[in-house]
mmCIF file of C-alpha atoms in Angstrom:
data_model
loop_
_atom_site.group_PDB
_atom_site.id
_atom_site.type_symbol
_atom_site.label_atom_id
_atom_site.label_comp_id
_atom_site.label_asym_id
_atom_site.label_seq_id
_atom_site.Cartn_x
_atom_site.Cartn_y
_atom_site.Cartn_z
ATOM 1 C CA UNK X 140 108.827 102.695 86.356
ATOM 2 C CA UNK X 141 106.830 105.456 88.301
ATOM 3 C CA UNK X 142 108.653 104.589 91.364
ATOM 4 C CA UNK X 143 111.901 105.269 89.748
ATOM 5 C CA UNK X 144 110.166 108.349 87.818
ATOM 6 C CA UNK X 145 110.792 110.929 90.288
ATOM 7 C CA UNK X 146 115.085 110.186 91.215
ATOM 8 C CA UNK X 147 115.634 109.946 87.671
ATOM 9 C CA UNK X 148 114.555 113.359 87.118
ATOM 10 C CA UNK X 149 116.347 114.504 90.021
ATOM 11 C CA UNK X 150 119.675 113.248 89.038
ATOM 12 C CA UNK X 151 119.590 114.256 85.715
ATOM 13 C CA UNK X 152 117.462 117.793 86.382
ATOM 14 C CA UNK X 153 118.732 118.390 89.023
ATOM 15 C CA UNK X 154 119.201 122.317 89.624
ATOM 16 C CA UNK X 155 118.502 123.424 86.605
ATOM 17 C CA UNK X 156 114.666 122.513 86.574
ATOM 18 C CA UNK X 157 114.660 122.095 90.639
ATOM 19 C CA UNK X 158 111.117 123.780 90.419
ATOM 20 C CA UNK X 159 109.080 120.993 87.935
ATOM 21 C CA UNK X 160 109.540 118.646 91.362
ATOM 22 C CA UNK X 161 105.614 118.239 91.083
ATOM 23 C CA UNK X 162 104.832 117.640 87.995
ATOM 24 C CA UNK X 163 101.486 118.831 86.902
ATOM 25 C CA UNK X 164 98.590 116.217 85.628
ATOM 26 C CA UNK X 165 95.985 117.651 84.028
ATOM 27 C CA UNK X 166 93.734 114.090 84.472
ATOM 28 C CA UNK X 167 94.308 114.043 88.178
ATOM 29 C CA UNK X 168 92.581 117.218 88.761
ATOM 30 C CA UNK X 169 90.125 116.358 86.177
ATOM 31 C CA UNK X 170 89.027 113.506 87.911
ATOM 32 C CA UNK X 171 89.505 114.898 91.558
ATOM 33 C CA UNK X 172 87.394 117.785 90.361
ATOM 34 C CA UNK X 173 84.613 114.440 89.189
ATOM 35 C CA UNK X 174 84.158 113.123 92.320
ATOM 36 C CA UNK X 175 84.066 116.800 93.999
ATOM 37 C CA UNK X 176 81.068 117.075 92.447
ATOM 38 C CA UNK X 177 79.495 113.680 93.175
ATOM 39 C CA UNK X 178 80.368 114.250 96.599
ATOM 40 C CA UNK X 179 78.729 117.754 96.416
ATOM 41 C CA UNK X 180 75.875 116.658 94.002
ATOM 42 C CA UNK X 181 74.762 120.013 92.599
ATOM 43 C CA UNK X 182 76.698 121.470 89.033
ATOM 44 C CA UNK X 183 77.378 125.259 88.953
ATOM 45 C CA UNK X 184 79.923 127.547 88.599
ATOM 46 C CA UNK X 185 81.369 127.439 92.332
ATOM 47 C CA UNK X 186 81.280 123.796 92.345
ATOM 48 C CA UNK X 187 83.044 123.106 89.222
ATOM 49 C CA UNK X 188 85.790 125.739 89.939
ATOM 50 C CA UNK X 189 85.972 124.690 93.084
ATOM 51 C CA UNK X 190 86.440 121.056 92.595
ATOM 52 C CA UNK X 191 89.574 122.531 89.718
ATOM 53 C CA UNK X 192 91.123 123.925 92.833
ATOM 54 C CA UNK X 193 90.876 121.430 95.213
ATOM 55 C CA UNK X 194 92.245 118.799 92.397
ATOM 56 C CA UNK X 195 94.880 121.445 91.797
ATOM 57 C CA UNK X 196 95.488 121.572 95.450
ATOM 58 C CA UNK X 197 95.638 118.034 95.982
ATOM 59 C CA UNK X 198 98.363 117.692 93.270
ATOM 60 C CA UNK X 199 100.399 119.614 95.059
ATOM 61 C CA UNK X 200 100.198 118.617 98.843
ATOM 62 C CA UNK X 201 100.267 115.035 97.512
ATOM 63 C CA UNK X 202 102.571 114.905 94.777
ATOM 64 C CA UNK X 203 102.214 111.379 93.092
ATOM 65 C CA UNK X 204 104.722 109.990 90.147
ATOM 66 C CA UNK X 205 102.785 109.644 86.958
ATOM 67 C CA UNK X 206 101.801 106.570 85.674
ATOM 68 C CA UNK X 207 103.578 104.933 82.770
ATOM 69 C CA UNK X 208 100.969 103.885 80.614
ATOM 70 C CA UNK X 209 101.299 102.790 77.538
ATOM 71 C CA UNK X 210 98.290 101.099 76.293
ATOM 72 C CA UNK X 211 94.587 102.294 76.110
ATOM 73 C CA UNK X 212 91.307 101.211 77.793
ATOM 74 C CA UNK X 213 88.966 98.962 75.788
ATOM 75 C CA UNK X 214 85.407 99.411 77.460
ATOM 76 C CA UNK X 215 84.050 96.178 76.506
ATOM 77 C CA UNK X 216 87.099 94.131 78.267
ATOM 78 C CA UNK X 217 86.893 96.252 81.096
ATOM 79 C CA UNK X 218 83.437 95.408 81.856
ATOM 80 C CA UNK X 219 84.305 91.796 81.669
ATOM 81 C CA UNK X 220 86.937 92.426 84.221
ATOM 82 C CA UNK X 221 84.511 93.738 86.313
ATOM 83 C CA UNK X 222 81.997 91.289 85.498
ATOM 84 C CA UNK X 223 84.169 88.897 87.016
ATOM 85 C CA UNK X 224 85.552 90.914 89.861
ATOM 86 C CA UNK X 225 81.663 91.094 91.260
ATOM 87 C CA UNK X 226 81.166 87.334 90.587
ATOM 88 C CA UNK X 227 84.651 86.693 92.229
ATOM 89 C CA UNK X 228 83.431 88.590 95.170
ATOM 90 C CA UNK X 229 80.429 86.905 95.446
ATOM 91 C CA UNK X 230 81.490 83.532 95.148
ATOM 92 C CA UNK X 231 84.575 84.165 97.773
ATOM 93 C CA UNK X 232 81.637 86.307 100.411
ATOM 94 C CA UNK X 233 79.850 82.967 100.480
ATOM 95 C CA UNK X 234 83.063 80.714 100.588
ATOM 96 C CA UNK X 235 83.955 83.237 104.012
ATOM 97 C CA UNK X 236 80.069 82.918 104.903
ATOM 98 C CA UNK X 237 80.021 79.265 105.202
ATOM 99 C CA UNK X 238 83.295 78.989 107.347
ATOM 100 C CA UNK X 239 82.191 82.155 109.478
ATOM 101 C CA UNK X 240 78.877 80.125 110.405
ATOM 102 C CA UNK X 241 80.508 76.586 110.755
ATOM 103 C CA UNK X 242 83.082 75.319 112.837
ATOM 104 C CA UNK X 243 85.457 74.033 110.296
ATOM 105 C CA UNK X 244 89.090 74.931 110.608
ATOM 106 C CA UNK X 245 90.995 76.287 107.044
ATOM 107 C CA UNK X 246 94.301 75.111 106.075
ATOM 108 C CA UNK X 247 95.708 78.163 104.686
ATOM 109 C CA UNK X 248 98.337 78.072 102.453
ATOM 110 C CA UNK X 249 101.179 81.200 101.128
ATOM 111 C CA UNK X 250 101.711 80.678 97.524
ATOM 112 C CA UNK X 251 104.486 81.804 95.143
ATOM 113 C CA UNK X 252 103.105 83.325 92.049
ATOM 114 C CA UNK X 253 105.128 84.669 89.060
ATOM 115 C CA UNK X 254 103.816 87.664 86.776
ATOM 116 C CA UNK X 255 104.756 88.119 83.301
ATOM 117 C CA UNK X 256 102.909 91.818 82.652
ATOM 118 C CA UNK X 257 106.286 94.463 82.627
ATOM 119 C CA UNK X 258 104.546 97.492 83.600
ATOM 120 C CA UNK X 259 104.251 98.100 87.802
ATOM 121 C CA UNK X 260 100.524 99.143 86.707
ATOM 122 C CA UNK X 261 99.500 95.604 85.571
ATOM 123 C CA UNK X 262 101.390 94.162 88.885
ATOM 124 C CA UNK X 263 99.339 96.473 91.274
ATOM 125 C CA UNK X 264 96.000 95.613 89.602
ATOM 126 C CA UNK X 265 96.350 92.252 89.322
ATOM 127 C CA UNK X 266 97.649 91.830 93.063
ATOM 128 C CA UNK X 267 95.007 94.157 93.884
ATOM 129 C CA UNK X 268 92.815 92.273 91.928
ATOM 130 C CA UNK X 269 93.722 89.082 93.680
ATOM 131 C CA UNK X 270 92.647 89.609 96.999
ATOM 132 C CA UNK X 271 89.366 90.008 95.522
ATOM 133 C CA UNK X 272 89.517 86.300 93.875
ATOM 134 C CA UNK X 273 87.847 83.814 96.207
ATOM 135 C CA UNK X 274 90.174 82.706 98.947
ATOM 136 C CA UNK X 275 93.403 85.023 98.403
ATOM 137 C CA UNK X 276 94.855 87.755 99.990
ATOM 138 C CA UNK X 277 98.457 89.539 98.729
ATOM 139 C CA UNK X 278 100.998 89.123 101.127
ATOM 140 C CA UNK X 279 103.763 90.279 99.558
ATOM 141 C CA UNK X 280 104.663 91.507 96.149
ATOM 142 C CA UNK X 281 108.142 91.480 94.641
ATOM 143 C CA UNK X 282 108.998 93.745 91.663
ATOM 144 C CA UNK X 283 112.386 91.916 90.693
ATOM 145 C CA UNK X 284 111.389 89.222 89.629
ATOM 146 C CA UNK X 285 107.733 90.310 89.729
ATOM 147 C CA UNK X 286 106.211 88.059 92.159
ATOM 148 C CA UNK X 287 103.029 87.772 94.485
ATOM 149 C CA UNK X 288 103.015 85.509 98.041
ATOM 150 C CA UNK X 289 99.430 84.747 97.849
ATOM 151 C CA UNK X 290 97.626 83.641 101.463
ATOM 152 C CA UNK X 291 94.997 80.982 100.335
ATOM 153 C CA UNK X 292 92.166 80.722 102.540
ATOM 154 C CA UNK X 293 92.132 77.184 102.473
ATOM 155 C CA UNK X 294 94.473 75.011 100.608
ATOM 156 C CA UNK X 295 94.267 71.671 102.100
ATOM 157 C CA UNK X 296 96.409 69.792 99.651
ATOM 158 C CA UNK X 297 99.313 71.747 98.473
ATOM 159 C CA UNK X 298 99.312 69.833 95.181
ATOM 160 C CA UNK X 299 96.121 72.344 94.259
ATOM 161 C CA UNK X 300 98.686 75.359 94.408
ATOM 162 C CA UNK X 301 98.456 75.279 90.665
ATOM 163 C CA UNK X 302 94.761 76.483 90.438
ATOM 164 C CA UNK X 303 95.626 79.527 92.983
ATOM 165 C CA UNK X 304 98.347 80.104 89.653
ATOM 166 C CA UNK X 305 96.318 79.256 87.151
ATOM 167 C CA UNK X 306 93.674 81.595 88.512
ATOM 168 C CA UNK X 307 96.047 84.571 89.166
ATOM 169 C CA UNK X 308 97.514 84.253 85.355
ATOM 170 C CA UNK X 309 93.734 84.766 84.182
ATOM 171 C CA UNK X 310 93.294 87.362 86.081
ATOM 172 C CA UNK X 311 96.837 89.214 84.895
ATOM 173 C CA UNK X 312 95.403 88.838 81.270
ATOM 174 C CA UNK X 313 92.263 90.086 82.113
ATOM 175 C CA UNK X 314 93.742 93.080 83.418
ATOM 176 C CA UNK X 315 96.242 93.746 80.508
ATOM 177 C CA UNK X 316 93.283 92.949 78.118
ATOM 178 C CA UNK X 317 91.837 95.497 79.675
ATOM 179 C CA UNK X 318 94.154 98.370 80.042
ATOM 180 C CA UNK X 319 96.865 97.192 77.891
ATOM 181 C CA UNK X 320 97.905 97.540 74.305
ATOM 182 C CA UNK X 321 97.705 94.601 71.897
ATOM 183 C CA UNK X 322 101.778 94.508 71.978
ATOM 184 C CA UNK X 323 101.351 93.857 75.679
ATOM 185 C CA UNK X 324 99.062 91.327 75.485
ATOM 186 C CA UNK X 325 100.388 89.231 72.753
ATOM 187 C CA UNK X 326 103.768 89.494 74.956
ATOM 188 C CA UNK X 327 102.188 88.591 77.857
ATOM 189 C CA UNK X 328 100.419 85.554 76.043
ATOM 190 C CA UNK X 329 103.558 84.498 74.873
ATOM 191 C CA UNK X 330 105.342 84.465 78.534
ATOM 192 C CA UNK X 331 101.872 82.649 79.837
ATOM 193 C CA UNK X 332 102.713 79.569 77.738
ATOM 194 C CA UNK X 333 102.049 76.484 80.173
ATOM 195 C CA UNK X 334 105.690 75.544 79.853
ATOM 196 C CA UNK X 335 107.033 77.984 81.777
ATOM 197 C CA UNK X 336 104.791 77.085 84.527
ATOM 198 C CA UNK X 337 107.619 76.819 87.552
ATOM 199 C CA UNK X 338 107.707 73.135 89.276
ATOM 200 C CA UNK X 339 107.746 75.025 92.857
ATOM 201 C CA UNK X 340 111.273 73.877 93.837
ATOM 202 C CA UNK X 341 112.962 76.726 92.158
ATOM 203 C CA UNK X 342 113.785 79.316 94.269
ATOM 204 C CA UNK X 343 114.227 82.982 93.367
ATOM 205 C CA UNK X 344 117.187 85.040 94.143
ATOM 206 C CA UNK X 345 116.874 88.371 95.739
ATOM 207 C CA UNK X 346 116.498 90.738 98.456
ATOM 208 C CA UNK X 347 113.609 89.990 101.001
ATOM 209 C CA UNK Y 43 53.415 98.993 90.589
ATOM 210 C CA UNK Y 44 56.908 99.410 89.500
ATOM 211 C CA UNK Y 45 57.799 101.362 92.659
ATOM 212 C CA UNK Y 46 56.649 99.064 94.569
ATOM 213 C CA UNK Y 47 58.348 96.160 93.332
ATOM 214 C CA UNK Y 48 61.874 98.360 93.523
ATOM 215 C CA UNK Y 49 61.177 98.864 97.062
ATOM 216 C CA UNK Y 50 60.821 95.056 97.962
ATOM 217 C CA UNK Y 51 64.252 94.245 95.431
ATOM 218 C CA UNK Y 52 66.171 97.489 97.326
ATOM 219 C CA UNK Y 53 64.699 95.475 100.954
ATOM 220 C CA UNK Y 54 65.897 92.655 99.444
ATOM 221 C CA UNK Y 55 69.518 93.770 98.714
ATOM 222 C CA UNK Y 56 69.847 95.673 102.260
ATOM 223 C CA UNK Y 57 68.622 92.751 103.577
ATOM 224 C CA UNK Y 58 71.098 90.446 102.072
ATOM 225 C CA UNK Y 59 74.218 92.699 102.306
ATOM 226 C CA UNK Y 60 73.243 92.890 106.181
ATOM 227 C CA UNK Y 61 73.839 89.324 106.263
ATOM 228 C CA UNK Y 62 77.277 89.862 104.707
ATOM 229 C CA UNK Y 63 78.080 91.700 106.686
ATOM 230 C CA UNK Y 64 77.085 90.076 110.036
ATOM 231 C CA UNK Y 65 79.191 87.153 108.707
ATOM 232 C CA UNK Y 66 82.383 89.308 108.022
ATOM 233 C CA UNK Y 67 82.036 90.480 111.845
ATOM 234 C CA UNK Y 68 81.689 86.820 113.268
ATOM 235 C CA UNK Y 69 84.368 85.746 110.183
ATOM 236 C CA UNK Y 70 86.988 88.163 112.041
ATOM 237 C CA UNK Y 71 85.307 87.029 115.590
ATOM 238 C CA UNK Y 72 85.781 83.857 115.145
ATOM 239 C CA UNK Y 73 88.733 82.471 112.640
ATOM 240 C CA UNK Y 74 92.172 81.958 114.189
ATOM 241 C CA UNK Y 75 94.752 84.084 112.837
ATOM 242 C CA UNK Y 76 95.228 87.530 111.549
ATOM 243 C CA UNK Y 77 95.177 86.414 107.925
ATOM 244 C CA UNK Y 78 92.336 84.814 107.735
ATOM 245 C CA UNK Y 79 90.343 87.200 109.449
ATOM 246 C CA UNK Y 80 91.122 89.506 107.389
ATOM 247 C CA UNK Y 81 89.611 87.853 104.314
ATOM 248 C CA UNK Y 82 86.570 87.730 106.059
ATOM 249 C CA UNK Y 83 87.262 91.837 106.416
ATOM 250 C CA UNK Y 84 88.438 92.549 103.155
ATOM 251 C CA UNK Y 85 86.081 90.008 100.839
ATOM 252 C CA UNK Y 86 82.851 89.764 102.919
ATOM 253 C CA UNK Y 87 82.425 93.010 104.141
ATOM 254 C CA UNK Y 88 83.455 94.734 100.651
ATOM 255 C CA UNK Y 89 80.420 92.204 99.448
ATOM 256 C CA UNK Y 90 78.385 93.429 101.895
ATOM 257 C CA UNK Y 91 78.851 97.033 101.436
ATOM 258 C CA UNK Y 92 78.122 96.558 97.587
ATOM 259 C CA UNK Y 93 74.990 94.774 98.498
ATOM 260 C CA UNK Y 94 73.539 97.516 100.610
ATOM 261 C CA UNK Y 95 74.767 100.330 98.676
ATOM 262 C CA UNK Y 96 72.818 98.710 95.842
ATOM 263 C CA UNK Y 97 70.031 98.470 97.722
ATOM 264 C CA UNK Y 98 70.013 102.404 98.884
ATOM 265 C CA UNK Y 99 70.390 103.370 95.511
ATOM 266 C CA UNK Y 100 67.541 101.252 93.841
ATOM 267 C CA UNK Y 101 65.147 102.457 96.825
ATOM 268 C CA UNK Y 102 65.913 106.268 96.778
ATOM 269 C CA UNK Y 103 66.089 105.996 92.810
ATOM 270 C CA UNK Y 104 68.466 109.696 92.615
ATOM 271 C CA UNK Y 105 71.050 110.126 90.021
ATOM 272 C CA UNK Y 106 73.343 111.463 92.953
ATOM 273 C CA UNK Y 107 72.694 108.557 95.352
ATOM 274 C CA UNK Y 108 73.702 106.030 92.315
ATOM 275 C CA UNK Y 109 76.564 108.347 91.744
ATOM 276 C CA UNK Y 110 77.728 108.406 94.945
ATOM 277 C CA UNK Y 111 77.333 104.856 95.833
ATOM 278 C CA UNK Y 112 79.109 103.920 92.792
ATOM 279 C CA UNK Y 113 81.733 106.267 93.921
ATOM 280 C CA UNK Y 114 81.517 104.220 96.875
ATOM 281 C CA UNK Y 115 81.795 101.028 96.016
ATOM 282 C CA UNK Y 116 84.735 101.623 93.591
ATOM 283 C CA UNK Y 117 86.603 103.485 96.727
ATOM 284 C CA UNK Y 118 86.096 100.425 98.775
ATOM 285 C CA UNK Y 119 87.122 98.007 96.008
ATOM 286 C CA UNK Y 120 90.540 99.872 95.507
ATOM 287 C CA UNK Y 121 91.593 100.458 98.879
ATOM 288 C CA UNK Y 122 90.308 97.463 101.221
ATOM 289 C CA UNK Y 123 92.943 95.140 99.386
ATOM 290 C CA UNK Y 124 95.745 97.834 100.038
ATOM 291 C CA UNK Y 125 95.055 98.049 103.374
ATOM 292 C CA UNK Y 126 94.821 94.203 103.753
ATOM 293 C CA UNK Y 127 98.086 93.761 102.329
ATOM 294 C CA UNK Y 128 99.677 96.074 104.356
ATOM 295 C CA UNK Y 129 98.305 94.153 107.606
ATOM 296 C CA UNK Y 130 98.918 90.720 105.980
ATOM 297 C CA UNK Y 131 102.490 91.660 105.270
ATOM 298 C CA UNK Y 132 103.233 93.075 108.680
ATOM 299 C CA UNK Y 133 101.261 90.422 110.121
ATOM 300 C CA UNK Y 134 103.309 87.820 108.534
ATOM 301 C CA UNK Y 135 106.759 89.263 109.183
ATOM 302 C CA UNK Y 136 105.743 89.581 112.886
ATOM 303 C CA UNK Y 137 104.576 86.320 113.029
ATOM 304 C CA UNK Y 138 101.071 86.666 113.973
ATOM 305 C CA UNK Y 139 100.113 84.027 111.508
ATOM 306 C CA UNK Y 140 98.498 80.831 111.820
ATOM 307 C CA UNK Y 141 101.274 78.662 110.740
ATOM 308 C CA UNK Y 142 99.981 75.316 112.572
ATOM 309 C CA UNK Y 143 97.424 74.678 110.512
ATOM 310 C CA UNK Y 144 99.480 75.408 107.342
ATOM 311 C CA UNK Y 145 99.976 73.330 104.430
ATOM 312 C CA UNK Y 146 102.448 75.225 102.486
ATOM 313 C CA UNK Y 147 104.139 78.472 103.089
ATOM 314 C CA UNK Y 148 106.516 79.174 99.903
ATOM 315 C CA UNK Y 149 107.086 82.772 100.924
ATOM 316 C CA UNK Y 150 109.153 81.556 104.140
ATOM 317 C CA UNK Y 151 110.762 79.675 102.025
ATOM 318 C CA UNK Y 152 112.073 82.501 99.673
ATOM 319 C CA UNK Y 153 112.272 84.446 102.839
ATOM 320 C CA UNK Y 154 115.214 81.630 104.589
ATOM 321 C CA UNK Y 155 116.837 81.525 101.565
ATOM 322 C CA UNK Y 156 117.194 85.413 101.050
ATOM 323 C CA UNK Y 157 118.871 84.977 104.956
ATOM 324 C CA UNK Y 158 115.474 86.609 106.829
ATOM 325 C CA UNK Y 159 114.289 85.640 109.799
ATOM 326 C CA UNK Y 160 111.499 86.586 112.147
ATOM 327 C CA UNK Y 161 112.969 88.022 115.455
ATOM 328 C CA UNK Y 162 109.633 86.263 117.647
ATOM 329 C CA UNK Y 163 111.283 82.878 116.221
ATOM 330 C CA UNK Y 164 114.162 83.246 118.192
ATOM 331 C CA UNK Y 165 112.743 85.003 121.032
ATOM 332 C CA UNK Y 166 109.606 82.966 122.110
ATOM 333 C CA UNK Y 167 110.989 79.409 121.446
ATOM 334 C CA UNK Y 168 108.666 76.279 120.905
ATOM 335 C CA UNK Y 169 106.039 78.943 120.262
ATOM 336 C CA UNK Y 170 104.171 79.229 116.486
ATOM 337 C CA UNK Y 171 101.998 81.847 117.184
ATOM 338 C CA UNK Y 172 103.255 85.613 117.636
ATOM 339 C CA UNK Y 173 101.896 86.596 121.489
ATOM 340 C CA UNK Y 174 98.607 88.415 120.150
ATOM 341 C CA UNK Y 175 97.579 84.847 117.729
#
């Protein structure tokens, strides 16, 4: 959706609003301004209108689509996200720590990984997300079909390909738990259903 | 008493994110391929990072060093995997992967049958590794 934000409003707006190219986002320079002052650490008039600027600024050097975003943030479910994104991390450091000291040689694997989520928000944070979870790294995403090409660190026996999947599709519902609304999630519980796990010989069509 | 006992968990921390970190360096020292290293650069080193930062902020004991390492750590945890997945991707479509010791690869796969193929295949025959693996 944002990628196709700003064209759409150029074909259809086109010379008549020509000028509303950036658009203006009140919570980007809000939270710009934020970290302006942790970076700054001292509160006072200068600082605070200072920070507005630079946000302001920054919005309009680096013009970025807005994000279609439909649901709302439920603080509890985000901390169990990140709950389990430190635990992930953890758990994957000391996977890497062990091969860094020994001489064992991974098998790694690339893995094919449908998404259900529909928004391009829940895509990026869960293949963001997923390079966190011990032993993967996004290769490449596709957004039609939404797919991720996983690189496990070690998959010795490709028959365990379904735990990298299994793993990913928690982590998609943690993420729409999170920032999604409870239509989203009850859709994306219904596309999750085991059944519609892939066997791994179908192959999707589409450009590479 | 209490300071004192933050002090030796803050050593503690720094200590233990060092160690991360010294693995991440001989992780992307020693593994064999551009992928894999960089899971030792984007997981272990991100680790790391948090540990340390952790530790600075429970010795100094500031709002604005908590703040900032927070600030930090969430910068680090939402770019390192963008930046890793722009080097895995490039890495994999110049061939600078690892694919010898490979047990499955489903995205060449999808790749062949959407007609791509990567130009070092052609060019450097009987060869699996791009010139820099």
């Amino acid at each position: 959706m944002s990628e196709q934000a700003p064209t759409r409003d150029h074909e259809t707006k086109a010379g008549k609003k020509e000028r509303r190219r950036v658009p203006f986002q009140p919570r980007q320079i809000l939270m710009l301004a934020l970290i302006w002052l942790v970076l700054v650490g001292e509160v006072n008039v200068v600082t605070v209108v200072g920070g507005l600027l630079l946000g302001w600024l920054i919005m309009l050097v680096f013009p970025l689509p807005p994000v279609d975003h439909s649901g709302r943030i439920h603080p509890w479910r985000l901390l169990v996200l990140v709950t389990h994104l430190v635990r992930d991390l953890a758990v994957s450091s000391v996977r890497l720590m062990i091969y860094a000291f020994s001489t064992r040689v991974p098998h790694p694997g690339i893995v094919r990984v449908p998404l259900h989520a529909k928004a391009d928000l829940y895509e990026v944070n869960t293949a963001e997300l997923a390079s966190v979870v011990p032993g993967t790294i996004a290769v490449d995403v596709r957004r039609k079909p939404r797919l991720l090409y996983l690189h496990v660190f070690d998959l010795p026996d490709p028959a365990t390909r379904q735990e990298t999947i299994d793993d990913t599709w928690a982590l998609e519902r943690r993420v729409v738990a999170a920032f999604g609304s409870a239509k989203e999630l009850a859709d994306l519980d219904a596309a999750q259903v085991p059944s519609a796990r892939p066997s791994g010989t179908d192959t999707p069509k589409g450009d590479a | 008493m209490t300071n004192e006992i933050l002090d030796i968990v803050g050593a503690l921390f720094l200590l233990a994110g060092s160690i991360f970190c010294l693995a991440a360096a001989l992780g992307v020292l020693r593994f064999h391929d551009v992928m894999t290293r960089l899971h030792a650069a984007t997981k272990t080193q991100v680790f790391g990072l948090l540990l340390i930062l952790t530790g600075v902020a429970v010795t100094l004991r500031t709002w604005h060093v908590v703040l900032l390492a927070l600030l930090t750590i969430v910068l680090q945890i939402m770019t390192a995997p963008v930046s890793g997945h722009m080097l895995a991707r490039t890495a994999y479509r110049t061939d600078q992967w690892d694919d010898e010791h490979a047990t499955i690869d489903e995205l060449g796969e999808d790749l062949e049958a959407a007609g791509f193929r990567n130009r070092t295949d052609e060019t450097v025959p009987g060869r699996t590794r791009g010139p820099l693996g």
